[in-house]
Coordinates of C-alpha atoms and ligand atoms in Angstrom, one line a residue:
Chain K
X1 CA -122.1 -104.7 103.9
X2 CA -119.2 -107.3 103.4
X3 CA -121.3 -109.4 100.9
X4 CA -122.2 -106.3 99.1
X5 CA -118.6 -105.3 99.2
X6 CA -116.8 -108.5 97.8
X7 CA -119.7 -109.0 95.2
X8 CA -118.6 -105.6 93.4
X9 CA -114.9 -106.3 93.5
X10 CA -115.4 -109.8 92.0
X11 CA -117.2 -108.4 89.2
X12 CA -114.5 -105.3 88.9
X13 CA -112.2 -105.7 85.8
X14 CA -108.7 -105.9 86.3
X15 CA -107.9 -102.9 84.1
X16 CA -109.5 -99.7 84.1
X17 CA -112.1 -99.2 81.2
X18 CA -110.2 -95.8 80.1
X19 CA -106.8 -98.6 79.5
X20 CA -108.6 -100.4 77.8
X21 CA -109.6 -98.7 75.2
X22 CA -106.3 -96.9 75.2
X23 CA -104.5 -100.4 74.1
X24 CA -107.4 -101.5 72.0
X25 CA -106.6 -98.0 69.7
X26 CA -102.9 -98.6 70.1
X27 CA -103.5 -102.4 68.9
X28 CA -105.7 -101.3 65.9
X29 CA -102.5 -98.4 65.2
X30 CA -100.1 -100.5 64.6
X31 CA -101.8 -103.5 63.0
X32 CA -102.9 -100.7 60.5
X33 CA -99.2 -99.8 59.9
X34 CA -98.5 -103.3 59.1
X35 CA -101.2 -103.6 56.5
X36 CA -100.3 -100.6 55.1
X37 CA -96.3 -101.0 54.8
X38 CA -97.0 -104.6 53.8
X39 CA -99.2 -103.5 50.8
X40 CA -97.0 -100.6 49.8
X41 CA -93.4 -103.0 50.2
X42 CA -95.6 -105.2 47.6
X43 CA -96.2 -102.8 45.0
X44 CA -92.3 -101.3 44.7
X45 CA -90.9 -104.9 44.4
X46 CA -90.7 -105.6 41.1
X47 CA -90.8 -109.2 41.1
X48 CA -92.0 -110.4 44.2
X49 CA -90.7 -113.6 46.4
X50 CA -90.5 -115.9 43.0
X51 CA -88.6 -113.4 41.1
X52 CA -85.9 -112.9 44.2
X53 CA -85.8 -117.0 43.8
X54 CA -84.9 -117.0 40.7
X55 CA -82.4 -114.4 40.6
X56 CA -80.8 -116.3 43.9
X57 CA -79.5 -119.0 41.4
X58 CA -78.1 -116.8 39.6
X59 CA -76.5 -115.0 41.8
X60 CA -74.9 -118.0 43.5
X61 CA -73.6 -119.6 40.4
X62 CA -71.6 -116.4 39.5
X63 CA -70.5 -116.6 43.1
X64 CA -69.0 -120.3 42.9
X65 CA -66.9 -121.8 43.3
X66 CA -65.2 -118.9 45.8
X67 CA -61.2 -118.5 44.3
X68 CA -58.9 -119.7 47.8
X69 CA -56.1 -118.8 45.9
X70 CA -56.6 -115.1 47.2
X71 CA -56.9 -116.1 50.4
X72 CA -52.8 -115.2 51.5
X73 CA -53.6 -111.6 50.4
X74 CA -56.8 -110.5 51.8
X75 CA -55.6 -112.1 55.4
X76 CA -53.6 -108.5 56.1
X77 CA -56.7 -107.2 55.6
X78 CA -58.8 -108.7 57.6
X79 CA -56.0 -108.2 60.2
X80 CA -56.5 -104.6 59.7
X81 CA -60.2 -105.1 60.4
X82 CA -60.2 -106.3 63.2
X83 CA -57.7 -104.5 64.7
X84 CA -59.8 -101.2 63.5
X85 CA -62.9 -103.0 65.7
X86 CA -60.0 -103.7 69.0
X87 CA -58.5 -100.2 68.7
X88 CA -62.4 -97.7 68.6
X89 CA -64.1 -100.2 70.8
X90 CA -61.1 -99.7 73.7
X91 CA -61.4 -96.2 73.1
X92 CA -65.1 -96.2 72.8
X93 CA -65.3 -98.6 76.4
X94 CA -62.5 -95.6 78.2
X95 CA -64.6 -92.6 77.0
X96 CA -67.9 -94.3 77.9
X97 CA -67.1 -94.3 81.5
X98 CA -67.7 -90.6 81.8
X99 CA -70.6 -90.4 79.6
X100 CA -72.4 -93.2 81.5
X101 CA -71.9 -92.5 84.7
X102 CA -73.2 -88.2 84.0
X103 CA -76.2 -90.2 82.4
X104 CA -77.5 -91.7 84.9
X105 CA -79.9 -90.1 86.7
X106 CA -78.9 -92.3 90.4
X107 CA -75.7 -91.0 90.0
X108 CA -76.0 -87.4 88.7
X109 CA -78.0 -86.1 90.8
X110 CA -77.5 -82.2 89.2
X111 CA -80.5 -81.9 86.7
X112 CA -78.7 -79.7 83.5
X113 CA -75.4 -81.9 83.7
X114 CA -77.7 -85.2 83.0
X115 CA -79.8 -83.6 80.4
X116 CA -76.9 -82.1 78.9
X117 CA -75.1 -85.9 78.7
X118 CA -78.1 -87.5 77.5
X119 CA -79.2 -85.0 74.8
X120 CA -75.6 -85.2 73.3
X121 CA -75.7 -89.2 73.2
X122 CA -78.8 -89.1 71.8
X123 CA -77.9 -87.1 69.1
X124 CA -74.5 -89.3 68.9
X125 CA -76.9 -92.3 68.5
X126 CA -79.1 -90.2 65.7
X127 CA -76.2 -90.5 63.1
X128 CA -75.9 -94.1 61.2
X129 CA -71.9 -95.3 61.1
X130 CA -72.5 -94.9 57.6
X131 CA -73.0 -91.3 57.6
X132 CA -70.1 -90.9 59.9
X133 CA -67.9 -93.2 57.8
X134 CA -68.2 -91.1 54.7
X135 CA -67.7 -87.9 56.9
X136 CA -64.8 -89.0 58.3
X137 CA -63.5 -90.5 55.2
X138 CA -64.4 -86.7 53.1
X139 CA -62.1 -85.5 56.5
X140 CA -59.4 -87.2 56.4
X141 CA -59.1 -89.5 53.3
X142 CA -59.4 -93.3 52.5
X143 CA -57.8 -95.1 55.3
X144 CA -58.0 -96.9 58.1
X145 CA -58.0 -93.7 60.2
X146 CA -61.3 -92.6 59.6
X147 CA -62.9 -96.0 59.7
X148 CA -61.7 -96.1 63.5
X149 CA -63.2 -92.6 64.5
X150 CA -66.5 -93.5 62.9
X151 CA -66.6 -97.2 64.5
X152 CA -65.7 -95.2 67.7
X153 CA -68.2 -92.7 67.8
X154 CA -71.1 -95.1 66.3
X155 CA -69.6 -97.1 69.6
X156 CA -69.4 -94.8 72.2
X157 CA -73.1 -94.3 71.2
X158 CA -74.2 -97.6 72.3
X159 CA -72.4 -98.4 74.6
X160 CA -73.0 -94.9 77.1
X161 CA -76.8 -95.2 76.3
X162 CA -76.3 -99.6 77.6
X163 CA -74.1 -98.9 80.0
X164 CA -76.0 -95.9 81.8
X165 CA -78.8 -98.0 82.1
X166 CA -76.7 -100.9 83.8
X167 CA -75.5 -98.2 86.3
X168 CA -79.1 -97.4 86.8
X169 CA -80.2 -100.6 88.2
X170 CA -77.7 -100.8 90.4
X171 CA -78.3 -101.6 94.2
X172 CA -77.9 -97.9 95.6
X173 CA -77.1 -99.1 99.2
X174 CA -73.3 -99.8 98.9
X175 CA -73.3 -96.1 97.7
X176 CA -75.1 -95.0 100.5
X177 CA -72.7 -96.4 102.7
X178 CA -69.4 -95.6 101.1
X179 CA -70.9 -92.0 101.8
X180 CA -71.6 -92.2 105.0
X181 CA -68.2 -93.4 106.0
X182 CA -66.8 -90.2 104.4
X183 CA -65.7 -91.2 101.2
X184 CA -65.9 -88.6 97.9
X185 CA -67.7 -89.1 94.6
X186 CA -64.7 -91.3 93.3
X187 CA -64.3 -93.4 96.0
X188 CA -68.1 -94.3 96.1
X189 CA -68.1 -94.7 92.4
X190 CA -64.9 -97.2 92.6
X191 CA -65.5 -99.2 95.5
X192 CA -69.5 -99.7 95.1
X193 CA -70.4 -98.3 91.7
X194 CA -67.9 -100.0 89.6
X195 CA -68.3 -104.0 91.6
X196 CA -71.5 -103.9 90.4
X197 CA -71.3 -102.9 87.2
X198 CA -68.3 -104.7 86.1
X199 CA -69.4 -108.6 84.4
X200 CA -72.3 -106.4 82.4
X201 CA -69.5 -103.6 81.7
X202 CA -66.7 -106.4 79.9
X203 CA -70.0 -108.5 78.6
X204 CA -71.4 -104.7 76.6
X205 CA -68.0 -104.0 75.7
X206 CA -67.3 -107.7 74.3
X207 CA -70.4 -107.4 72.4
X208 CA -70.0 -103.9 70.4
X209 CA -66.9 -105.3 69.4
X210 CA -69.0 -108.0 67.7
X211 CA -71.1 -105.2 66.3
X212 CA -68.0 -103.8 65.2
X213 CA -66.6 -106.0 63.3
X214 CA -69.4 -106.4 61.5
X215 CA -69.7 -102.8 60.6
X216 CA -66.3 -101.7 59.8
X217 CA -67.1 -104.5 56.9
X218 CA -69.6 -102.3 55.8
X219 CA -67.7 -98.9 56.4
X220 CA -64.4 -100.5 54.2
X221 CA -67.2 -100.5 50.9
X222 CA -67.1 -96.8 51.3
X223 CA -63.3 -96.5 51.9
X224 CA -62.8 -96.1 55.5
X225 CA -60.2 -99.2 55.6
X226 CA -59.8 -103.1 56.1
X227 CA -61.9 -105.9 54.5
X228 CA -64.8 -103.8 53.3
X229 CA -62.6 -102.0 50.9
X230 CA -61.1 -105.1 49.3
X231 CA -64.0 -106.8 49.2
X232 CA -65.8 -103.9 47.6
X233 CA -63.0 -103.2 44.8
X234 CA -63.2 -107.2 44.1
X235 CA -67.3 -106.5 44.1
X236 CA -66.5 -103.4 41.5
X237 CA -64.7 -105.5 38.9
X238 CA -67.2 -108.7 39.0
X239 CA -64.6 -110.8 40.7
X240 CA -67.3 -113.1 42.8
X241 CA -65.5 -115.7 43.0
X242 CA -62.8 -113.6 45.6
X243 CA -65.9 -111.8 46.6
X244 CA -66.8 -114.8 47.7
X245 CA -63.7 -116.4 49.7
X246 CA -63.6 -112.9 51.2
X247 CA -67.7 -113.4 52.8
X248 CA -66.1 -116.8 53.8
X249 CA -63.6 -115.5 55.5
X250 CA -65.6 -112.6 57.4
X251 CA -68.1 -115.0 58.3
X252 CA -65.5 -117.4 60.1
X253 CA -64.3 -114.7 61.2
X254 CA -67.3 -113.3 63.4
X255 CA -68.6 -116.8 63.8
X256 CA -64.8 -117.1 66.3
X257 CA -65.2 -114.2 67.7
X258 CA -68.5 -114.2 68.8
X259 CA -67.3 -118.1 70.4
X260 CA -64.7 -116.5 72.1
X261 CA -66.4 -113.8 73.6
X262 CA -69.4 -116.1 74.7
X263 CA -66.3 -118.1 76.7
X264 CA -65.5 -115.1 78.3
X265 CA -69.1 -113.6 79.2
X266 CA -70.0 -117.4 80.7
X267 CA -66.8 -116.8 82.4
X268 CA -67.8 -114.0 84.3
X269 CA -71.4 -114.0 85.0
Chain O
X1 CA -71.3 -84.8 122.4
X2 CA -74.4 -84.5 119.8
X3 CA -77.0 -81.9 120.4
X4 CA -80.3 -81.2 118.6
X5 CA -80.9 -77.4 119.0
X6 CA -84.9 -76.8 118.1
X7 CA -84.0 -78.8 115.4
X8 CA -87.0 -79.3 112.2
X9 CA -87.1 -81.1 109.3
X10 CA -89.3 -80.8 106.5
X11 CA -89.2 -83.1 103.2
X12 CA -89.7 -81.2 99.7
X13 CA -92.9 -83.1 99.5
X14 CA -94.0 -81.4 102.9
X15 CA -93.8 -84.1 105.3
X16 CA -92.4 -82.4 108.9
X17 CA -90.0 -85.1 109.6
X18 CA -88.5 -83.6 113.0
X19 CA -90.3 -81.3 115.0
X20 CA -88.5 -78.8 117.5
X21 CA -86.3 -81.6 118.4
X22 CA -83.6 -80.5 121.6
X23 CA -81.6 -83.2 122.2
X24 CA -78.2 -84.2 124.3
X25 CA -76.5 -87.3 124.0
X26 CA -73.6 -87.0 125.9
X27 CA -70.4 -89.3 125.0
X28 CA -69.9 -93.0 125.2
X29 CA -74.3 -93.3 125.8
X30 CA -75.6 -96.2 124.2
X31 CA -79.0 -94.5 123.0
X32 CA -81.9 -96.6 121.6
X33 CA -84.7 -94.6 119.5
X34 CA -88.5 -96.2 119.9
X35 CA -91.6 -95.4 118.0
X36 CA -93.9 -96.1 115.4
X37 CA -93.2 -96.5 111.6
X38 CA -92.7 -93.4 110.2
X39 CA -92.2 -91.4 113.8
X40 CA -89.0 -89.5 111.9
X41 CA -86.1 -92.5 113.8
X42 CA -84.4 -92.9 110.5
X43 CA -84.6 -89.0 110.0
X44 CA -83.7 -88.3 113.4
X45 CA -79.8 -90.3 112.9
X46 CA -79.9 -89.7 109.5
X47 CA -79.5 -85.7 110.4
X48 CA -76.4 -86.5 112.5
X49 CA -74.4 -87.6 109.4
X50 CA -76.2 -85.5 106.8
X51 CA -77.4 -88.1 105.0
X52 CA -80.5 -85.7 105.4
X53 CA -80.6 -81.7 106.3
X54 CA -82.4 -80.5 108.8
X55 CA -84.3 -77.3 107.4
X56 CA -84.2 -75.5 111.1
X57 CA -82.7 -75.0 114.3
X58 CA -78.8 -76.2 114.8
X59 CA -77.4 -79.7 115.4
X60 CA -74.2 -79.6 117.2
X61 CA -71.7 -82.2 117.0
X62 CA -68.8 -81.3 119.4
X63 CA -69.8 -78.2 119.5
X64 CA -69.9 -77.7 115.5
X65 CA -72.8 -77.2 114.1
X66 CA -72.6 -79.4 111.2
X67 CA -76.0 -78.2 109.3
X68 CA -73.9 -75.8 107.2
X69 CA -71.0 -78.2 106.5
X70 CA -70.2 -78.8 103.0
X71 CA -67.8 -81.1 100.4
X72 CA -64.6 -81.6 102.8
X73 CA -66.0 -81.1 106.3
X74 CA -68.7 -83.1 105.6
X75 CA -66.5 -85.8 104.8
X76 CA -64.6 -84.8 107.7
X77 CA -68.5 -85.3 109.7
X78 CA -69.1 -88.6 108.1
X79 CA -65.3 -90.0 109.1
X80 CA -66.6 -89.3 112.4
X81 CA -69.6 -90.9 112.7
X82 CA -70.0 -94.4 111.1
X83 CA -73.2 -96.0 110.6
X84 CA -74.7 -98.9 110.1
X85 CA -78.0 -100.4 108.0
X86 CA -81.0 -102.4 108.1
X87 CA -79.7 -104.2 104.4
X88 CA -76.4 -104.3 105.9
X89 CA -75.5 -102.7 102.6
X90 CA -72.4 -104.1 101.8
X91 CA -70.9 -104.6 98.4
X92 CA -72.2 -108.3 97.2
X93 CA -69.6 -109.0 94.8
X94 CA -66.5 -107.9 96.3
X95 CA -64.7 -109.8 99.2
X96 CA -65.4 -109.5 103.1
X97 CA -61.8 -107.4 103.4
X98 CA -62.4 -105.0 100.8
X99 CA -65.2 -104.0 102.1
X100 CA -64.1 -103.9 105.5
X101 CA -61.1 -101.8 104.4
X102 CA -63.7 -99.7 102.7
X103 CA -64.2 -98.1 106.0
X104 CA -60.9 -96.5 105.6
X105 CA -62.2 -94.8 102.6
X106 CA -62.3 -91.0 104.6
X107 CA -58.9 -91.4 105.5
X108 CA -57.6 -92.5 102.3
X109 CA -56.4 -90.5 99.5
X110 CA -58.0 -90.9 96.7
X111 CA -55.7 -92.6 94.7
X112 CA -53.9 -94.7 96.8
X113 CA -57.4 -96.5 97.7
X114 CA -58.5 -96.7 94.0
X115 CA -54.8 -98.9 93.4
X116 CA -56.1 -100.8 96.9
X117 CA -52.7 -99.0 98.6
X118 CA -53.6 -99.4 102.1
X119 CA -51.2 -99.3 105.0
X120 CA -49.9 -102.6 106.7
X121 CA -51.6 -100.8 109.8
X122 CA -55.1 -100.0 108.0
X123 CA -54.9 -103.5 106.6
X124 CA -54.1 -105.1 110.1
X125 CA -57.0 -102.7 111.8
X126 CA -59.4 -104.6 109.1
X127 CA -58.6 -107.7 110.3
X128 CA -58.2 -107.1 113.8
X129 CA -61.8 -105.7 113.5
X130 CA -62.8 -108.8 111.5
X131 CA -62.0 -111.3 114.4
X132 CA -64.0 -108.4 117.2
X133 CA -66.8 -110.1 115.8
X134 CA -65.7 -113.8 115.1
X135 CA -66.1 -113.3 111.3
X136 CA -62.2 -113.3 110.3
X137 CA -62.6 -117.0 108.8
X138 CA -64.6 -115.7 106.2
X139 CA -62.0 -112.9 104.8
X140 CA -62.0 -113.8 101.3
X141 CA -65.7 -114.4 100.8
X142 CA -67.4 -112.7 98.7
X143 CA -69.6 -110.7 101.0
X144 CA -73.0 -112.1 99.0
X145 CA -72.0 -115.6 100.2
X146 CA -72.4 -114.8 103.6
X147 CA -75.7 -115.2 105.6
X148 CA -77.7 -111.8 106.8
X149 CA -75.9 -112.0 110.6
X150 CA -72.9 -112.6 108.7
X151 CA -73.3 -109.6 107.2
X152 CA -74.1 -107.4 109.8
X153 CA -71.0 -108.2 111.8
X154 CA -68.6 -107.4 108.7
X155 CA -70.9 -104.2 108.4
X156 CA -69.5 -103.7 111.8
X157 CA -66.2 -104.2 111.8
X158 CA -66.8 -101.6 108.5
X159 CA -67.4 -99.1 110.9
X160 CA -64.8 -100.2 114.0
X161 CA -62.2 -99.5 111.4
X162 CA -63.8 -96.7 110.0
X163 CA -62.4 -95.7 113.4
X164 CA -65.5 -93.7 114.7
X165 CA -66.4 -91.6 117.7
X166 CA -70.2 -92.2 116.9
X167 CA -72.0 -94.9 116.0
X168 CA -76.0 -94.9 114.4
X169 CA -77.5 -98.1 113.5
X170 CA -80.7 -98.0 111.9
X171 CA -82.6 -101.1 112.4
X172 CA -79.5 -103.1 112.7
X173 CA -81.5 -105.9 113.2
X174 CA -84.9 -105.8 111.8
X175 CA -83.9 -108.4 109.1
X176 CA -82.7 -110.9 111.4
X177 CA -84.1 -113.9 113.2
X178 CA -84.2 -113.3 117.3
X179 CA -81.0 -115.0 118.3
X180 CA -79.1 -113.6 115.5
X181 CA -80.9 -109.6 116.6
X182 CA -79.3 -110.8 119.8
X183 CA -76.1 -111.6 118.7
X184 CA -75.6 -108.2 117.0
X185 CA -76.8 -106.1 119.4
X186 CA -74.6 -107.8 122.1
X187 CA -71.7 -107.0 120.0
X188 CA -72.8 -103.2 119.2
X189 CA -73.2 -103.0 122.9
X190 CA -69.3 -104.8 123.9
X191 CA -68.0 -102.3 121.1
X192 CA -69.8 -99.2 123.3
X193 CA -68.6 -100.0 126.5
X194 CA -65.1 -101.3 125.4
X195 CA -64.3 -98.3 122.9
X196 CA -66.4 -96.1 124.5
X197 CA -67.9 -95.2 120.9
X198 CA -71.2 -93.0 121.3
X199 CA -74.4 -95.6 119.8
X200 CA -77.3 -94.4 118.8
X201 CA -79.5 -97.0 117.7
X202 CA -83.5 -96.9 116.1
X203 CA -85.4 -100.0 117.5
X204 CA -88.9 -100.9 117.2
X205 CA -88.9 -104.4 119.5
X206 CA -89.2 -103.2 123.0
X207 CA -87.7 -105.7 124.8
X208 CA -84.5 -104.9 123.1
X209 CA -84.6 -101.8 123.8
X210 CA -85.4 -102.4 127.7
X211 CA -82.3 -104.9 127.3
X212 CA -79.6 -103.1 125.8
X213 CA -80.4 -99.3 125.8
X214 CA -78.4 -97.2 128.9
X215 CA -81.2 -94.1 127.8
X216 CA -84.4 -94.2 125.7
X217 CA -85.6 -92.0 123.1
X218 CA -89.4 -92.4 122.1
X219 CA -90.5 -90.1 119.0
X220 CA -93.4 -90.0 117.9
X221 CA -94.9 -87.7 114.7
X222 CA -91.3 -86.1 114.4
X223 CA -91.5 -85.1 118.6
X224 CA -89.5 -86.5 121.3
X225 CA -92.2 -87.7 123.4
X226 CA -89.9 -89.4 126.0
X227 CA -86.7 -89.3 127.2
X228 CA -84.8 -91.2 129.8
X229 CA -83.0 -94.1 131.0
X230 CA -83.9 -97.3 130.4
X231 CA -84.1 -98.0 134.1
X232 CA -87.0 -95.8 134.4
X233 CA -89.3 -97.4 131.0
X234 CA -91.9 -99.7 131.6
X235 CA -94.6 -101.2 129.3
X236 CA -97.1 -98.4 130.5
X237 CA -94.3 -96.0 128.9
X238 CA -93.9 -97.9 125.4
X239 CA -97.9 -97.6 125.5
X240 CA -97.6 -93.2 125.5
X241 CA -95.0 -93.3 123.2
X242 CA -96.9 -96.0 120.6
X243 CA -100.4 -94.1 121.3
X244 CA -102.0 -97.8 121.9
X245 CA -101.3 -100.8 123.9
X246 CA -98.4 -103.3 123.0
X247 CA -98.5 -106.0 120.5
X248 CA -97.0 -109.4 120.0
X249 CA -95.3 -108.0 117.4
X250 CA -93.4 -105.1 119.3
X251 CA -91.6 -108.0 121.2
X252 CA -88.8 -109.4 119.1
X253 CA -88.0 -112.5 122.0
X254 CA -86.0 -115.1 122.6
X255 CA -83.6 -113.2 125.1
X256 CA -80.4 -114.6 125.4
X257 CA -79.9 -116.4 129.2
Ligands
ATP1 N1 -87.3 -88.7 101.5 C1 -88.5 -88.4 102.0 N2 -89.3 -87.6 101.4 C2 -90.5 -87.3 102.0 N3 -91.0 -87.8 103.1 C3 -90.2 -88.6 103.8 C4 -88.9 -89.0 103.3 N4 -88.3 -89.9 104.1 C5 -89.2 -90.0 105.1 N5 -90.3 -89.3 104.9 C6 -91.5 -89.1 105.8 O1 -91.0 -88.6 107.1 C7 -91.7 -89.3 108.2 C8 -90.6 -89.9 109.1 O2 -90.0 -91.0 108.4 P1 -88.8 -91.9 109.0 O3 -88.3 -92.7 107.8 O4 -87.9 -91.0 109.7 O5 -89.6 -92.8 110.0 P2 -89.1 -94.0 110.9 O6 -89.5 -93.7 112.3 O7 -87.7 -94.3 110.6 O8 -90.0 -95.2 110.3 P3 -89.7 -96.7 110.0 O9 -89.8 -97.4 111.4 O10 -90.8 -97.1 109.1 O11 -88.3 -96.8 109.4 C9 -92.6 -90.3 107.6 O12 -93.9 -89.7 107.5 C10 -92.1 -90.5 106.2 O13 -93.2 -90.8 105.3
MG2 MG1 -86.7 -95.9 109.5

């Protein structure tokens, strides 16, 4: 009986047949995808990997050598970019609090009030920044005002959705206690919801205002403010070589941010 | 005084967790609660602060039956009746006093304990607590630097300055080595007779239970299958209430001399 017994479970695989074929279809899926998006990308570009080459000199010598002399004028810009990232991604990390904390199942425990949360961030997460950039731009005009509502929305998205699932790995025994010694929802929340969550709270926040920067560029081109909208007007009239100081600039820019804000995440974890 | 008046529970998922349970514990016992894994111990003192609801019968805690309460008296409840955990469930990251002066929480407003505004006397009750159980050297830890006894003794002088009538410990020790078990249990039994603070604690080692309990509970399927004081339990006893003979295993050891 024993010998019979540990002779079948040698031979037993160690996924059921019925998985197996499930992953072997969802392999052959998506390696199909790939063929077919990789054959299709081929045929709309017109010419191919040595044509991009080429035009890549071409592009670069119009492009050099970038024009410093510009460089006194575009700083108030960039200024203004990055205080449009600073300004919607403190707003975005103070409304986020809210949002995560009814989007997480551990936490709200009432059934409509976490679907309701998480269907509205969903859709918040549905709409690119561009699309609310130029909303928000038709709304209110060109300006930084608009760029800082659509950074803050396209924000808020992220960071409720990152943040909610932080709050849902979070040891739930602290809670339990706080609650047993009598305290109410905000007292648990504050004195064993929000230790935990803290480092990975500053380290999300710290990093959509990386992402932030980097896409108010983008939103400026289509007039919501900072950089993007000088660079885009020296873009307009040919001007690469400021075009080009001004890409220089940006990409110090992030590259000291994104050193900084590494400092402070090694700081805290 | 608790009492369990033909009290029943039953989970959503259908499990009967308690079973006509009709209980007194009167005030300033020191009750330990014997049985089997999943004999309905951690349901049994979970009921008493509502951390679960009995679905029948009426649990009386001075003479209130708390099955009904609701937002405020339950807090009210809770303030009462302080409790303490297997994980010792303290907050890791924050320091031994906050979470020590956590156990003011129920009497705090809630403002003045999110901006940390405790009285000097809260403050000086923490501390006092903290040096009950020889711990008050390591104030300013951070509680996940602290070893698993450690812990449990700031998790107790949580609930000293929670200030409670009632005390439940559920498995208070069953992560700890056997002097440490020891150590803990002597100091949830000084805190019983020197406060006079009702204890109710869940045990599965025996031995403890013979050592420290005044009165023995044995449950077994969700039914109180013994009951009565520790002077009167033998081994033959601890074999009804387990439904087989005792084990290595059952024994925790090394009793302190
Ligand atoms: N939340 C729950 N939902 C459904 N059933 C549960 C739940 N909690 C406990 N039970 C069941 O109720 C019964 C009693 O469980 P309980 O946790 O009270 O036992 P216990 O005596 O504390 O056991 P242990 O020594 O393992 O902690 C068990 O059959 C258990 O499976
Ligand atoms: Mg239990």
């Amino acid at each position: 009986m024993t010998t019979k017994n540990s002779l079948t479970q040698s031979s037993m695989p160690l996924y059921p047949a019925k998985t197996k074929i499930q992953v072997t279809i969802i392999f052959f899926v998506v390696l199909g995808i790939y063929t077919f998006s990789m054959i299709w990308t081929q045929d709309e570009m017109v010419g191919g990997f040595g044509g991009a080459l080429g035009n890549m000199y071409t592009v670069i010598e119009k492009f050099f050598p970038p024009n410093f002399t510009i460089l006194p004028t575009i700083w108030k810009a960039m200024m203004q970019t990055i205080q449009m990232a600073i300004i919607a991604t403190t707003i975005a990390a103070i409304l986020t609090v809210p949002l995560a904390v009814l989007s997480a199942q551990n936490i709200t425990t009432l059934k409509p009030l976490y679907y309701i949360t998480r269907t509205f961030l969903n859709l918040l997460r549905t709409i690119p920044d561009l699309v609310l950039a130029v909303i928000f731009v038709g709304l209110f005009g060109v300006g930084v005002f608009p760029g800082i509502l659509a950074l803050t929305v396209f924000s808020l998205g992220i960071l409720a959705k990152l943040i909610s699932e932080t709050i849902e790995s979070v040891d739930m025994n602290p809670l339990e206690a706080m609650r047993a010694s009598g305290g109410n929802v905000f007292q648990v929340i504050w004195y064993s919801l929000v230790p935990q969550i803290a480092p990975q709270f500053t380290s999300l926040v710290l990093y959509v205002f990386e992402i932030n920067i980097r896409a108010s560029v983008v939103l400026g081109m289509v007039g919501a403010g900072g950089i993007g909208l000088v660079l885009n007007q020296h873009l307009k009239f040919y001007n690469y070589p400021n075009a080009m100081t001004i890409i220089i600039v940006i990409f110090a820019t992030v590259l000291i941010i994104e050193f900084i804000s590494n400092k402070i995440r090694e700081a805290l974890l | 005084m608790i009492e369990f008046k033909n009290v029943g529970l039953v989970y959503p998922n259908g499990t009967e967790g308690l079973k006509n349970i009709n209980v007194k514990i009167n005030d300033g016992e020191f009750v330990v609660i014997v049985g089997l894994s999943g004999a309905g111990k951690s349901t049994f003192i979970r009921s008493i602060n509502r951390l679960v609801t009995p679905t029948s019968g009426s649990l009386l805690v001075d003479n209130e039956d708390i099955l009904k309460h609701k937002g405020k008296n339950l807090r009210k409840l809770r303030t009462k009746v302080g409790m303490i955990f297997q994980n010792y469930n303290l907050v890791k990251r924050t320091n031994v006093f906050k979470n020590v002066l956590a156990g003011r929480l129920g009497h705090t407003g809630t403002l003045r304990s999110i901006f940390n505004l405790y009285s000097k006397e809260d403050k000086a009750l923490a501390y006092n607590n903290l040096t009950r159980v020889n711990i008050e050297e390591k104030v300013y830890n951070r509680a996940d630097e602290l070893s698993g006894g450690q812990q449990q003794r700031v998790s107790i002088a949580r609930v000293l300055t929670q200030t409670p009538k009632y005390i439940l410990a559920d498995e208070p020790v069953a992560s700890l080595d056997p002097p440490t078990s020891h150590q803990v249990m002597t100091y949830l039994k000084k805190i019983n007779k020197e406060d006079n603070i009702t204890t109710i604690v869940n045990l599965h080692f025996i031995d403890m239970a013979m050592e420290y309990a005044d009165r023995i509970i044995g449950m077994r399927a969700g039914e109180v299958v013994f009951d009565g004081p520790a002077s009167e339990v033998t081994e033959k006893t601890f074999e009804e209430i387990y439904g087989r003979s005792i084990r290595e295993d059952d024994l925790r050891g090394g009793a302190q001399e």
